Coordinates of C-alpha atoms in Angstrom, one line a residue:
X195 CA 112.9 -67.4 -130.2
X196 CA 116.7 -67.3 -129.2
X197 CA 118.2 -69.8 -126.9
X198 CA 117.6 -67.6 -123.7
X199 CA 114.0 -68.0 -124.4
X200 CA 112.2 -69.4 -121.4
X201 CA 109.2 -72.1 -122.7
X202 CA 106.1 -72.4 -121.3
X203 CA 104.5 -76.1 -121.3
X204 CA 101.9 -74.8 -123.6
X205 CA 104.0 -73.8 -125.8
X206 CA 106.2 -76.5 -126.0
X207 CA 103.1 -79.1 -126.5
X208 CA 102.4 -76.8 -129.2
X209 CA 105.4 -77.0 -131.1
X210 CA 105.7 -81.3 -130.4
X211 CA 102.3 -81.1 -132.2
X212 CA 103.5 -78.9 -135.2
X213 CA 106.3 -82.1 -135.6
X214 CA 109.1 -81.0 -133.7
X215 CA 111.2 -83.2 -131.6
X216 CA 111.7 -81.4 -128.2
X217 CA 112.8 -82.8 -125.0
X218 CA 114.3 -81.8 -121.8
X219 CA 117.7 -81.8 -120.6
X220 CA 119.6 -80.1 -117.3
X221 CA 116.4 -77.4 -117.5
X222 CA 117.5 -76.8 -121.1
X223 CA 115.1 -77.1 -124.1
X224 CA 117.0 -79.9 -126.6
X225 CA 115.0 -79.5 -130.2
X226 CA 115.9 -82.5 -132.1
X227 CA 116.8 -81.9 -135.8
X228 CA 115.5 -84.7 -137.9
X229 CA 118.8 -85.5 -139.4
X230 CA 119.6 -86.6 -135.9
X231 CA 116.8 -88.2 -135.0
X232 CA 117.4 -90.5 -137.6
X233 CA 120.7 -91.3 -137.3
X234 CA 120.8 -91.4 -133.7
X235 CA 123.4 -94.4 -132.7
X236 CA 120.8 -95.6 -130.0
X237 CA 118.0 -95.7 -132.2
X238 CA 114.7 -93.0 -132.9
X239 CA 112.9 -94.9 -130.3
X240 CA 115.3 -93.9 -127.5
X241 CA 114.7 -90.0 -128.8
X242 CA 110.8 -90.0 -129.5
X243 CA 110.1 -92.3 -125.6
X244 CA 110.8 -88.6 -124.3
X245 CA 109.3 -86.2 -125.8
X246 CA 107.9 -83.6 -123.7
X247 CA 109.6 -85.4 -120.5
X248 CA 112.8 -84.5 -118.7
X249 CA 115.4 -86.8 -120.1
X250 CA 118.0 -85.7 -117.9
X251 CA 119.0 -88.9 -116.1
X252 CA 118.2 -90.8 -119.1
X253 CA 120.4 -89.1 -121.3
X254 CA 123.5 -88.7 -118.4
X255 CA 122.9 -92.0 -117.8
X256 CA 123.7 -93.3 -121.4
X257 CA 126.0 -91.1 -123.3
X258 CA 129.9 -89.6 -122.5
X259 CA 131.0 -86.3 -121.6
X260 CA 131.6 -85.0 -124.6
X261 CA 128.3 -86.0 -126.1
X262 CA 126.8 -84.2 -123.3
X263 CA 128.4 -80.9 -124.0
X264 CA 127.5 -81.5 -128.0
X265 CA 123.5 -82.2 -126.9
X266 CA 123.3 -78.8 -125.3
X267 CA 124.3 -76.9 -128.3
X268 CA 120.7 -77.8 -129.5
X269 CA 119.3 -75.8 -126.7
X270 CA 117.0 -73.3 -127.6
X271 CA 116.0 -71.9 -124.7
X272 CA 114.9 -72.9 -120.9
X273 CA 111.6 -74.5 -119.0
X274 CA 110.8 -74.3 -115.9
X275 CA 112.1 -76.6 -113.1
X276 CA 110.1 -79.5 -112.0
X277 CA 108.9 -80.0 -115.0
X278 CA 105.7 -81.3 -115.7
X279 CA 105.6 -83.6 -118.5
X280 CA 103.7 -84.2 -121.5
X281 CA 102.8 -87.6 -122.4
X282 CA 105.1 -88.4 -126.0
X283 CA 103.0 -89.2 -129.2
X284 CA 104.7 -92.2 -129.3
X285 CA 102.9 -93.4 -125.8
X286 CA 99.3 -92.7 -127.5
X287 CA 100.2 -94.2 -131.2
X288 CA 101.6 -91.3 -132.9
X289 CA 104.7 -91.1 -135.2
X290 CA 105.8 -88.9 -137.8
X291 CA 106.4 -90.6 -141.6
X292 CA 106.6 -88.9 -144.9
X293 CA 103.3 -88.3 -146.5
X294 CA 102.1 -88.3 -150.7
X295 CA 103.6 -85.1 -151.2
X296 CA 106.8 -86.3 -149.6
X297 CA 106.6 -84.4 -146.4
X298 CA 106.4 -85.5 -143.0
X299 CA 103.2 -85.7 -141.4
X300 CA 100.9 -87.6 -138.0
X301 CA 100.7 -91.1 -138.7
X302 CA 98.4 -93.2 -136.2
X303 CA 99.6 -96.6 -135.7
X304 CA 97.9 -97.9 -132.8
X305 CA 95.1 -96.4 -131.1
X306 CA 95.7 -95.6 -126.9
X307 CA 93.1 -97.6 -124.1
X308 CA 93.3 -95.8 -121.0
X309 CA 92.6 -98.2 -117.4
X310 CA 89.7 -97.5 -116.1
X311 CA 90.4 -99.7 -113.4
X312 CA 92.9 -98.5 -111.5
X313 CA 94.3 -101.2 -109.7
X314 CA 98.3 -102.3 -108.7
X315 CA 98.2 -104.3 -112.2
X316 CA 96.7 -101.6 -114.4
X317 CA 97.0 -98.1 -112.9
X318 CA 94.8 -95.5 -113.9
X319 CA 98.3 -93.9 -115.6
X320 CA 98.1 -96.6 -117.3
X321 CA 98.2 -96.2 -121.4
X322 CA 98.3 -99.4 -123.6
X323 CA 98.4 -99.7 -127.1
X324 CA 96.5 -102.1 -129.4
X325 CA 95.1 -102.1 -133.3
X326 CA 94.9 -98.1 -134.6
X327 CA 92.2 -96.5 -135.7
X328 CA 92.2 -94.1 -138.8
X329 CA 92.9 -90.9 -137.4
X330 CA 94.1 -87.2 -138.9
X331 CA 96.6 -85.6 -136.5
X332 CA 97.1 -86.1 -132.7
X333 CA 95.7 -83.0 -130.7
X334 CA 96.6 -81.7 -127.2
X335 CA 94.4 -83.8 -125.5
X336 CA 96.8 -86.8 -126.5
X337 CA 99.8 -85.2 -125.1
X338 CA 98.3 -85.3 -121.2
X339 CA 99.2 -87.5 -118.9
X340 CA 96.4 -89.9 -117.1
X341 CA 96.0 -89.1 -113.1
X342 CA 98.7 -90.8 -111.4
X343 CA 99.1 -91.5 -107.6
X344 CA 103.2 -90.3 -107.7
X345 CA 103.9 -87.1 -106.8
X346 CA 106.0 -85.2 -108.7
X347 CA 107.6 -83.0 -106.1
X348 CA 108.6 -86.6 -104.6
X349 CA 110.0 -88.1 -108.2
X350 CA 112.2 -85.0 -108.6
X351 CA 113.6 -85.4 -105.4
X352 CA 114.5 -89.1 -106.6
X353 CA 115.8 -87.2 -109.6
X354 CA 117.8 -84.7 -107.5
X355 CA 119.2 -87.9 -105.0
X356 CA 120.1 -89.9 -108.3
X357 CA 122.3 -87.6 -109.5
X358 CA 124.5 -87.1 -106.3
X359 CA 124.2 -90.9 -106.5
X360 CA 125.8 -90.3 -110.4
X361 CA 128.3 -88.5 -108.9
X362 CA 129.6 -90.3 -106.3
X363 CA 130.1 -92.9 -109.1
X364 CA 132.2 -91.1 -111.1
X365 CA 134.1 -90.0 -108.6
X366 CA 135.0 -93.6 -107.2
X367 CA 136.1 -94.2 -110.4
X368 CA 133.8 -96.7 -110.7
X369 CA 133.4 -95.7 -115.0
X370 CA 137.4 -96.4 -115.2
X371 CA 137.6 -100.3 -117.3
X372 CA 139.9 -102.8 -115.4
X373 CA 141.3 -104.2 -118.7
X374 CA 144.3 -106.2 -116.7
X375 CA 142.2 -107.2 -113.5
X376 CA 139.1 -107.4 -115.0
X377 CA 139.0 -108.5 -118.9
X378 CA 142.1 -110.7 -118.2
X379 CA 140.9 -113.3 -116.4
X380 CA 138.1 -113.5 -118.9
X381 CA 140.0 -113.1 -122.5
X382 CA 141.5 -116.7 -120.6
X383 CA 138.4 -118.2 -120.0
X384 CA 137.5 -117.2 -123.4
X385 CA 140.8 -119.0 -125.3
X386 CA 140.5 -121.6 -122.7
X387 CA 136.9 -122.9 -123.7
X388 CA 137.6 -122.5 -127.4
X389 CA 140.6 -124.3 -127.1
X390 CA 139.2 -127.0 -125.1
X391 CA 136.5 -127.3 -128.2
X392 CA 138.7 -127.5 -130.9
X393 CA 141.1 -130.2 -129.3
X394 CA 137.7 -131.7 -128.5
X395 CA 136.6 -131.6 -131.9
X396 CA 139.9 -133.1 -133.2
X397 CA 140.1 -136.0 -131.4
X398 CA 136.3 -136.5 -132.8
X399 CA 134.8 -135.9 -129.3
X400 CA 132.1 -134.4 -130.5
X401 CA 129.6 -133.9 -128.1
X402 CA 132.3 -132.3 -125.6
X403 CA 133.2 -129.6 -128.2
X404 CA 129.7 -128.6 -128.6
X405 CA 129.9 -127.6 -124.9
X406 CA 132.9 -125.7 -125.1
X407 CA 131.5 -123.9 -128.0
X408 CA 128.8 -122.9 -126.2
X409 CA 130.9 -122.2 -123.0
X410 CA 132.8 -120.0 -125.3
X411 CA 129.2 -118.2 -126.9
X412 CA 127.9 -117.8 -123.0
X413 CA 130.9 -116.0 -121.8
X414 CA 131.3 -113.7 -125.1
X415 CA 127.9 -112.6 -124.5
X416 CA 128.9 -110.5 -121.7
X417 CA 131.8 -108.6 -123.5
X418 CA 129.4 -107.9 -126.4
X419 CA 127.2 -106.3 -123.5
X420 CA 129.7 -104.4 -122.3
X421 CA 130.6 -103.0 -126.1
X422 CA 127.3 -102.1 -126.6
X423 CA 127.1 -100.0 -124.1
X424 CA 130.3 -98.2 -125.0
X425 CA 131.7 -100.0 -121.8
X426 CA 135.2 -100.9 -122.5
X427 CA 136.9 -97.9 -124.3
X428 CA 134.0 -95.8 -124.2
X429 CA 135.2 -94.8 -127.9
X430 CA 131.9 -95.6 -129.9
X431 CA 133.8 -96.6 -133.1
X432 CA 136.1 -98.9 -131.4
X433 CA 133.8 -100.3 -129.1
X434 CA 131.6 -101.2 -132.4
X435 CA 134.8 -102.8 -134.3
X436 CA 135.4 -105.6 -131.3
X437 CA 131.9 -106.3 -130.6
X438 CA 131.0 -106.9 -134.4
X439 CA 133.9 -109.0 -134.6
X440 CA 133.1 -110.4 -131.1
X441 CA 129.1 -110.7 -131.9
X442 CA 129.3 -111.1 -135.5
X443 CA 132.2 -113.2 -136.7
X444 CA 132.1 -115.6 -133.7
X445 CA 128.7 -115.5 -132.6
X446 CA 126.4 -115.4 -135.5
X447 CA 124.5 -112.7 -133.9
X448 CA 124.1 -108.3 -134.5
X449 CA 125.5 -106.5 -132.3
X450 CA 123.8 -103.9 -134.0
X451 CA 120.5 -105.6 -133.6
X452 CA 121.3 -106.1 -129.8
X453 CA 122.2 -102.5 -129.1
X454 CA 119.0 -101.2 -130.7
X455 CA 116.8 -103.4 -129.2
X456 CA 118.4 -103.0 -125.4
X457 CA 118.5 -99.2 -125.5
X458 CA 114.5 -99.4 -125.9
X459 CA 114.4 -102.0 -123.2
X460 CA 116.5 -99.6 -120.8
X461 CA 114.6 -96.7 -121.1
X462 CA 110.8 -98.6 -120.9
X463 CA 111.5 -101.4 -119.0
X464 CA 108.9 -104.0 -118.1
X465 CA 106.3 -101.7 -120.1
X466 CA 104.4 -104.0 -122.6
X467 CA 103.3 -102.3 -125.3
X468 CA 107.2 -100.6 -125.6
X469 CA 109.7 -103.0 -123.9
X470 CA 110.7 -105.8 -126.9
X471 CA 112.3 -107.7 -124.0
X472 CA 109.1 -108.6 -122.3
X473 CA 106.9 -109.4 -126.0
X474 CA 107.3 -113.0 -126.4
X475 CA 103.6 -114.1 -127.4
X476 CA 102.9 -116.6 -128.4
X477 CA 104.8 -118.4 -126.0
X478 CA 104.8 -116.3 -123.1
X479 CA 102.9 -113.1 -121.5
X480 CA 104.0 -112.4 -117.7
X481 CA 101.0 -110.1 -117.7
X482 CA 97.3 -110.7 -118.6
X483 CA 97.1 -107.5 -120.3
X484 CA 98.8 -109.2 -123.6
X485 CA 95.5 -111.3 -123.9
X486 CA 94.2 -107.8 -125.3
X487 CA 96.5 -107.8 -128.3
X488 CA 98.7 -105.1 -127.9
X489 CA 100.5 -103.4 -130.9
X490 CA 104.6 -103.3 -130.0
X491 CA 105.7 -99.7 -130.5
X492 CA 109.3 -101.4 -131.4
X493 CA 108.0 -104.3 -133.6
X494 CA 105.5 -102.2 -135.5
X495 CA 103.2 -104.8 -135.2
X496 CA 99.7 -106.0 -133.6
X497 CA 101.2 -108.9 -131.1
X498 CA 97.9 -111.2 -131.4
X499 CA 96.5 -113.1 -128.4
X500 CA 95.7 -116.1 -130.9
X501 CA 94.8 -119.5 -131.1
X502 CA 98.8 -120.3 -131.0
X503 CA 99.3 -118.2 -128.2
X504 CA 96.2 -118.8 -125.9
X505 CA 97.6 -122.4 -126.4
X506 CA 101.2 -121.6 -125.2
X507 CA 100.2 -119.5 -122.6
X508 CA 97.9 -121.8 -120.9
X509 CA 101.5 -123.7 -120.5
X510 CA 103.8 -121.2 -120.4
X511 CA 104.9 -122.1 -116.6
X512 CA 105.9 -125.8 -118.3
X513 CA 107.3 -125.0 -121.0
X514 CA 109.7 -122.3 -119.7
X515 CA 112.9 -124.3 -119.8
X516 CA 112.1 -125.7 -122.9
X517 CA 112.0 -122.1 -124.6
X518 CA 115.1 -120.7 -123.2
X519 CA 117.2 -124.1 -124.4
X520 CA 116.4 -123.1 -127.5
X521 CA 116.5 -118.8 -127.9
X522 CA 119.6 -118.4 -129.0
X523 CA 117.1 -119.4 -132.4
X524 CA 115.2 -116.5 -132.0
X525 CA 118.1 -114.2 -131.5
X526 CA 119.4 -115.6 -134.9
X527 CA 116.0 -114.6 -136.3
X528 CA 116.0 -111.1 -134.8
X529 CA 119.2 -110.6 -135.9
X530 CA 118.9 -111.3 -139.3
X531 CA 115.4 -109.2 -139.7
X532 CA 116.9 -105.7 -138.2
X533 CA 119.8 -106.1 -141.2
X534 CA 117.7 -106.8 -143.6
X535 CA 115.5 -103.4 -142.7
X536 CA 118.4 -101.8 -142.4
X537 CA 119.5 -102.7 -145.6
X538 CA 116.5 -100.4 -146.6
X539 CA 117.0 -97.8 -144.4
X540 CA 118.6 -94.8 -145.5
X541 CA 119.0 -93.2 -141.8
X542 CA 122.2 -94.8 -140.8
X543 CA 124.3 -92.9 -137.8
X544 CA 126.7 -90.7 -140.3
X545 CA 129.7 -92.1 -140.8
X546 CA 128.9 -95.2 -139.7
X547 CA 127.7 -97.3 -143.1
X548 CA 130.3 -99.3 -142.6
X549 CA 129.0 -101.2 -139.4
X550 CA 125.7 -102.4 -141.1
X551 CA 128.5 -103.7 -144.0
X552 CA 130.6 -105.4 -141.4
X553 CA 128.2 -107.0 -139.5
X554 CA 126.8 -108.6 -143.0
X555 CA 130.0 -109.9 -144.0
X556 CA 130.6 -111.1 -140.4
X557 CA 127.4 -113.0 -140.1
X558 CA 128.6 -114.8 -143.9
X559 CA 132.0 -115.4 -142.2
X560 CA 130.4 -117.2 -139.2
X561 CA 128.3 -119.3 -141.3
X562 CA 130.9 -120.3 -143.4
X563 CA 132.7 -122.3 -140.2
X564 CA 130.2 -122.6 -138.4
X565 CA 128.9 -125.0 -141.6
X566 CA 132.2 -126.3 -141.8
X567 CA 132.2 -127.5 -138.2
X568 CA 128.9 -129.0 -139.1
X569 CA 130.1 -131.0 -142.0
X570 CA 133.0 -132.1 -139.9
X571 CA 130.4 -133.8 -137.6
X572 CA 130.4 -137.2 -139.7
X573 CA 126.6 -138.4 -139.6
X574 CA 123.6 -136.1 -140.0
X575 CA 122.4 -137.2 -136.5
X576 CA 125.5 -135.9 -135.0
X577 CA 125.2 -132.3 -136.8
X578 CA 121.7 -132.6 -135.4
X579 CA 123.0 -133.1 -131.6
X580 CA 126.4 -131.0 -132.0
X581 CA 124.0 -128.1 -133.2
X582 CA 121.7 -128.4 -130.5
X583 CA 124.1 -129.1 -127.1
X584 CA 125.9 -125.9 -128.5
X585 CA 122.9 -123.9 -128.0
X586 CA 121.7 -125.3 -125.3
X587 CA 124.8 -124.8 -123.1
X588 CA 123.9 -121.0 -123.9
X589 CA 120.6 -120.8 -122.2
X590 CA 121.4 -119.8 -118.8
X591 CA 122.2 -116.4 -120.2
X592 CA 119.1 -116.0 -121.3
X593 CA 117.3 -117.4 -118.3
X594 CA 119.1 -115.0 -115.9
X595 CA 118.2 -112.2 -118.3
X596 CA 115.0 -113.0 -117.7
X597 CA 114.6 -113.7 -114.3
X598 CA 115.7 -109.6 -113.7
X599 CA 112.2 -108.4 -115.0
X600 CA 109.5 -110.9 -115.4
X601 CA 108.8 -111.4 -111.9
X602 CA 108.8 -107.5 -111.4
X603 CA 106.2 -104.5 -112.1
X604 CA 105.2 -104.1 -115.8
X605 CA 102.5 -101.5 -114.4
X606 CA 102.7 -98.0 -116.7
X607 CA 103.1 -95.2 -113.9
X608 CA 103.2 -92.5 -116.5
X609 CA 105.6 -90.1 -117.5
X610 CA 105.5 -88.5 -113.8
X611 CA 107.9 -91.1 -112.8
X612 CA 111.4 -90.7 -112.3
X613 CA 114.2 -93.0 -114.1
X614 CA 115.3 -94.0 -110.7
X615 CA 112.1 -94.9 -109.3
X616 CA 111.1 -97.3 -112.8
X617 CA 114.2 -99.2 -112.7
X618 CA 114.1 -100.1 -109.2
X619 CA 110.8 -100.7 -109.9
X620 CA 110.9 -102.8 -113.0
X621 CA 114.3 -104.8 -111.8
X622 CA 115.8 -107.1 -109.3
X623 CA 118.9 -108.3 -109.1
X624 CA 120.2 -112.3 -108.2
X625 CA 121.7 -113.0 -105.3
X626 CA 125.6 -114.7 -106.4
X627 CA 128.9 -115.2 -104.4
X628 CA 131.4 -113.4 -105.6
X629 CA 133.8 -117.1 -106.5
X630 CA 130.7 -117.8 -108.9
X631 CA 129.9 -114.3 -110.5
X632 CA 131.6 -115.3 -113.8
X633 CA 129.0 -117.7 -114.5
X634 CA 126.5 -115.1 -114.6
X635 CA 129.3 -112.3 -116.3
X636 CA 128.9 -109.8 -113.7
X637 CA 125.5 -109.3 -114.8
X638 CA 123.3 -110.5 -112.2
X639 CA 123.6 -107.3 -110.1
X640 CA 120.9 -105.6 -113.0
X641 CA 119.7 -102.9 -110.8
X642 CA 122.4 -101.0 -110.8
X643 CA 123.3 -102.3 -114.7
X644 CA 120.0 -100.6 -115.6
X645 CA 120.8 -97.1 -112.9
X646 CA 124.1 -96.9 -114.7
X647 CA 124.0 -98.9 -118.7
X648 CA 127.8 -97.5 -119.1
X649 CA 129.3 -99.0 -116.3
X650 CA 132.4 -101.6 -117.0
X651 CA 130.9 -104.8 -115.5
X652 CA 133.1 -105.9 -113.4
X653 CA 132.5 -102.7 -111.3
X654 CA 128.9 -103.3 -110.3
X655 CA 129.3 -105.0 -107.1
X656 CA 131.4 -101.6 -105.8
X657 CA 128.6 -99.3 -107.0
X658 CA 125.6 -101.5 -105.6
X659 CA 126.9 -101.0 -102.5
X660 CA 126.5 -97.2 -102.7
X661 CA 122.7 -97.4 -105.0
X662 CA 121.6 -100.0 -102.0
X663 CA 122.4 -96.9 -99.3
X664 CA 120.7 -94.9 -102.2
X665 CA 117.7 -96.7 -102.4
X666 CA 117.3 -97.3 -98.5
X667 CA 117.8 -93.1 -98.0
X668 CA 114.9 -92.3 -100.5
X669 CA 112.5 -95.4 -99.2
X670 CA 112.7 -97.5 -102.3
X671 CA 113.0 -101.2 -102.5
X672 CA 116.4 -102.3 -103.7
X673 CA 114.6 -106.1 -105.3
X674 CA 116.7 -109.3 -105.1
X675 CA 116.6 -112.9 -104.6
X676 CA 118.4 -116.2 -105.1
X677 CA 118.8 -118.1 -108.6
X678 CA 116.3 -120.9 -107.5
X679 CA 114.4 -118.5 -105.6
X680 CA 114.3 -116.6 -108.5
X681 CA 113.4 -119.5 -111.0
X682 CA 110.6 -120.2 -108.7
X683 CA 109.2 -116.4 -108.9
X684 CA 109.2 -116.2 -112.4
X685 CA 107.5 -119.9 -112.7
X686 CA 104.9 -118.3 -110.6
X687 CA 104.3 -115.4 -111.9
X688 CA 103.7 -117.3 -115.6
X689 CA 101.8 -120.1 -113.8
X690 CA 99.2 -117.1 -111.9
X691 CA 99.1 -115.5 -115.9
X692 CA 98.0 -118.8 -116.9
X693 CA 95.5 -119.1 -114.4
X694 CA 94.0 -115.6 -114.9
X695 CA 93.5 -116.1 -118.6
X696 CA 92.3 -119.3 -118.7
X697 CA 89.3 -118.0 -116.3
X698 CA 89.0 -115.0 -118.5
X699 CA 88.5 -117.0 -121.2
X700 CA 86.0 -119.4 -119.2
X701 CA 83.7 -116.2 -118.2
X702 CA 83.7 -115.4 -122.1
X703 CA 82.8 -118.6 -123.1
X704 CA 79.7 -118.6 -120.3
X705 CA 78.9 -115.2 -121.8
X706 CA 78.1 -116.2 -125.2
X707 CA 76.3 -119.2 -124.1
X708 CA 74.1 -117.8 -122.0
X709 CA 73.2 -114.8 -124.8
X710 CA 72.9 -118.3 -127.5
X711 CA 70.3 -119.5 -124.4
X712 CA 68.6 -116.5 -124.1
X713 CA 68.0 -115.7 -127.7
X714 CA 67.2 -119.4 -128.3
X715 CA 63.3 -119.6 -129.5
X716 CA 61.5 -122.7 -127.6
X717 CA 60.3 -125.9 -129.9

């Protein structure tokens, strides 16, 4: 069929299920080769969340111009406006892997439980993952979509509003960095904290460089965010050179990692069998659907509800601030497990082999004086408390990244719904005065991060203003609250998990007692 050819949803459903990788973009057909699919800079995941939908916005959203015009030369053919889409195999526990005989063939990896419910927590569009099942191939059945209460008519025409919306961005300017205005005051902040630690650390005032160091790691953070969204220059390559050196070298941390989980957690917020950014058991669940084990479509892996983590969560709402003084940890952790995969994985972006080799040799660089600092520290109890206030200092970052989605909707409307409508859904933004927006690096205004990934930071409070008129014309709710407000909300919501487990548990138990006291014979 030539690239005129105008596909039916039939027939598209039938070639997704023959292993093809088709999605849709601007009304076009996009048919994924495999070679990019696997080398995709953003990750498979970010491909294979869209299979059968309309990735339009999603794809506009996250790439330049000129990868635009490159995408549609995979077009081979059209669909039909309006589309209606098919539910990807990925969503129902389906990928594609190389067989015995070396070729690629249907792999189930989790098996798909469908609400039956249909409530505000667990919609009736609803499609979780948990444990698989051994299955042969995924058939048509698996590619529908569960009744959902969203029109589609309605989520086009959030479609068709977001891209005027898109457009009036661009042309404010609003995708133009301000490297003078906008990175200078905070390449000074930067120097100014790591200056203050190393005269600190000189004059042996220990615990006062350990701040500044972590000052210095809290502010980075942003920048890194920026370069991983090809924010700065908007040059992949050179984006990827300063935030490995940024990330890497100074930070002990992959950027590579970073970029590869956050494009998942863009595209599926808040959903918890796919967003990473929401799987924390055993220490927290902000939904009571995690005590049914899910499997993580990113992690590969069942995320048990077990006796850790019914422990953990039972205090989650306590132990909250105790957890986040310490993440930086797991980001170390995460880090250093997606290189070591990658060091096995052949499907690295093309040309790009030598960002997996940087990032390796920056990770030994920062270790090297990073341990040296250590050393420096005198006593083993002061390594101990140097090593701990500079990570702690950190946690705000991840407390505010927090605080944007685990207080929101992690309900799974389906594929139905529009890329508009789920982020505004999914994400609030906190309240901040503009004199104290540094602290948070621009990125407490997340709704409109999450509408538009690629947008320089320091621009977001300009283009909130026009996605707040956006969301009030189409009748959506533009989410926001105060830090402590916000602190509170999240508290809550992790406190009312809590709760609803611990009674879920308590029917269980009474359950099995009373089947032990029925089937008890009498003396």
């Amino acid at each position: 069929m030539g690239a005129t050819q105008a596909w039916s949803r039939a027939q598209v459903a039938a070639r997704i299920l023959d292993g093809e990788s088709l999605l849709i973009y601007a009304n076009l057909l996009i048919r994924v080769p495999p070679s990019w699919l696997n080398a995709h800079p953003g990750g498979d995941l970010a491909i294979l969340h869209f299979l059968g939908r309309d990735a339009t916005d999603e794809i506009q959203a996250f790439h330049s111009d000129d990868t635009l015009k490159r995408i549609q030369k995979y077009s081979i053919g059209t669909v039909e406006h309006n589309w209606d889409p098919l539910v990807p195999p990925i969503a129902t526990g389906w990928v594609r892997k190389p067989g015995e005989n070396g070729k690629q063939q249907w792999y189930n990896e989790a098996k798909p439980v469908m609400s039956v419910v249909g409530t505000e927590l667990s919609p009736s569009s609803q499609i979780l993952l948990v444990e698989r099942e051994a299955l042969l191939a995924p058939t048509l059945p698996n590619l529908v979509a569960p009744p959902s209460h969203l029109s589609l008519k309605v989520q086009a025409e959030h479609s068709a509003a977001y891209k005027v919306l898109h457009q009036q961005i661009r042309e404010a300017g609003l995708y133009q960095c301000r490297y003078l205005t906008g990175y200078g005051p905070e390449v000074l902040r930067y120097l100014l904290f790591a200056s203050i630690s190393a005269y600190a650390y000189s004059h042996n005032w220990m615990i006062t460089s350990a701040v500044f160091l972590g000052l210095f790691w809290h502010q980075l953070t942003f920048t890194v965010h920026d370069l991983g969204h090809m924010g700065v220059t908007h040059n992949w390559t050179v984006d990827r050179l300063i935030g490995i050196v940024l990330a890497d070298f100074l930070g002990g941390l992959s950027v590579g990692w970073w970029v590869d989980n956050h494009n998942v957690h863009h595209l599926v917020t808040n959903h918890p069998t796919h967003d990473p950014d929401i799987q924390h058991l055993p220490f927290f669940a902000i939904s009571p659907v995690f005590a049914g084990s899910l499997w993580s479509s990113y992690y590969k892996r069942v995320m048990h509800f077990d006796r850790a983590a019914k422990f953990f969560i039972a205090i989650q709402h306590n132990i909250f601030y105790l957890v986040m003084a310490f993440a930086r940890f797991n980001l170390y952790a995460l880090s250093y497990a997606f290189l070591f995969r990658k060091a096995f994985d052949t499907r690295r972006a093309k040309g790009a082999g030598w960002s997996w080799a940087l990032e390796v040799i920056g990770l030994a660089f920062f270790w090297t004086w990073f341990a040296a600092v250590l050393r420096g520290c005198g006593s083993w109890k002061m390594r101990l408390a140097y090593l701990a206030v500079s990570h702690v200092v950190t946690s705000p970052l991840h407390v505010q990244i927090v605080l944007s989605h685990f207080s929101m909707s992690t309900a799974d409307l389906g594929p139905t719904e529009s890329f508009p409508h789920r982020q505004l859904r999914t994400t609030t933004d906190v309240r901040c005065p503009p004199r104290l927006a540094f602290a948070h690096g621009g990125l407490h205004l997340q709704v409109t991060h999450h509408l538009f990934p690629r947008l320089p930071r320091h621009n977001l409070r300009a283009a909130s203003t026009l996605v707040r008129a956006f969301a009030k014309e189409r009748g959506l709710v533009y989410a926001e609250f105060g830090f402590a407000e916000g602190n509170g909300e999240v508290r809550g919501v992790l406190r009312g998990v809590a709760e609803q487990v611990a009674i879920v548990g308590r029917v269980a138990e009474a359950e099995v007692r009373g089947r032990v006291r029925a089937g008890a014979k009498p003396v």
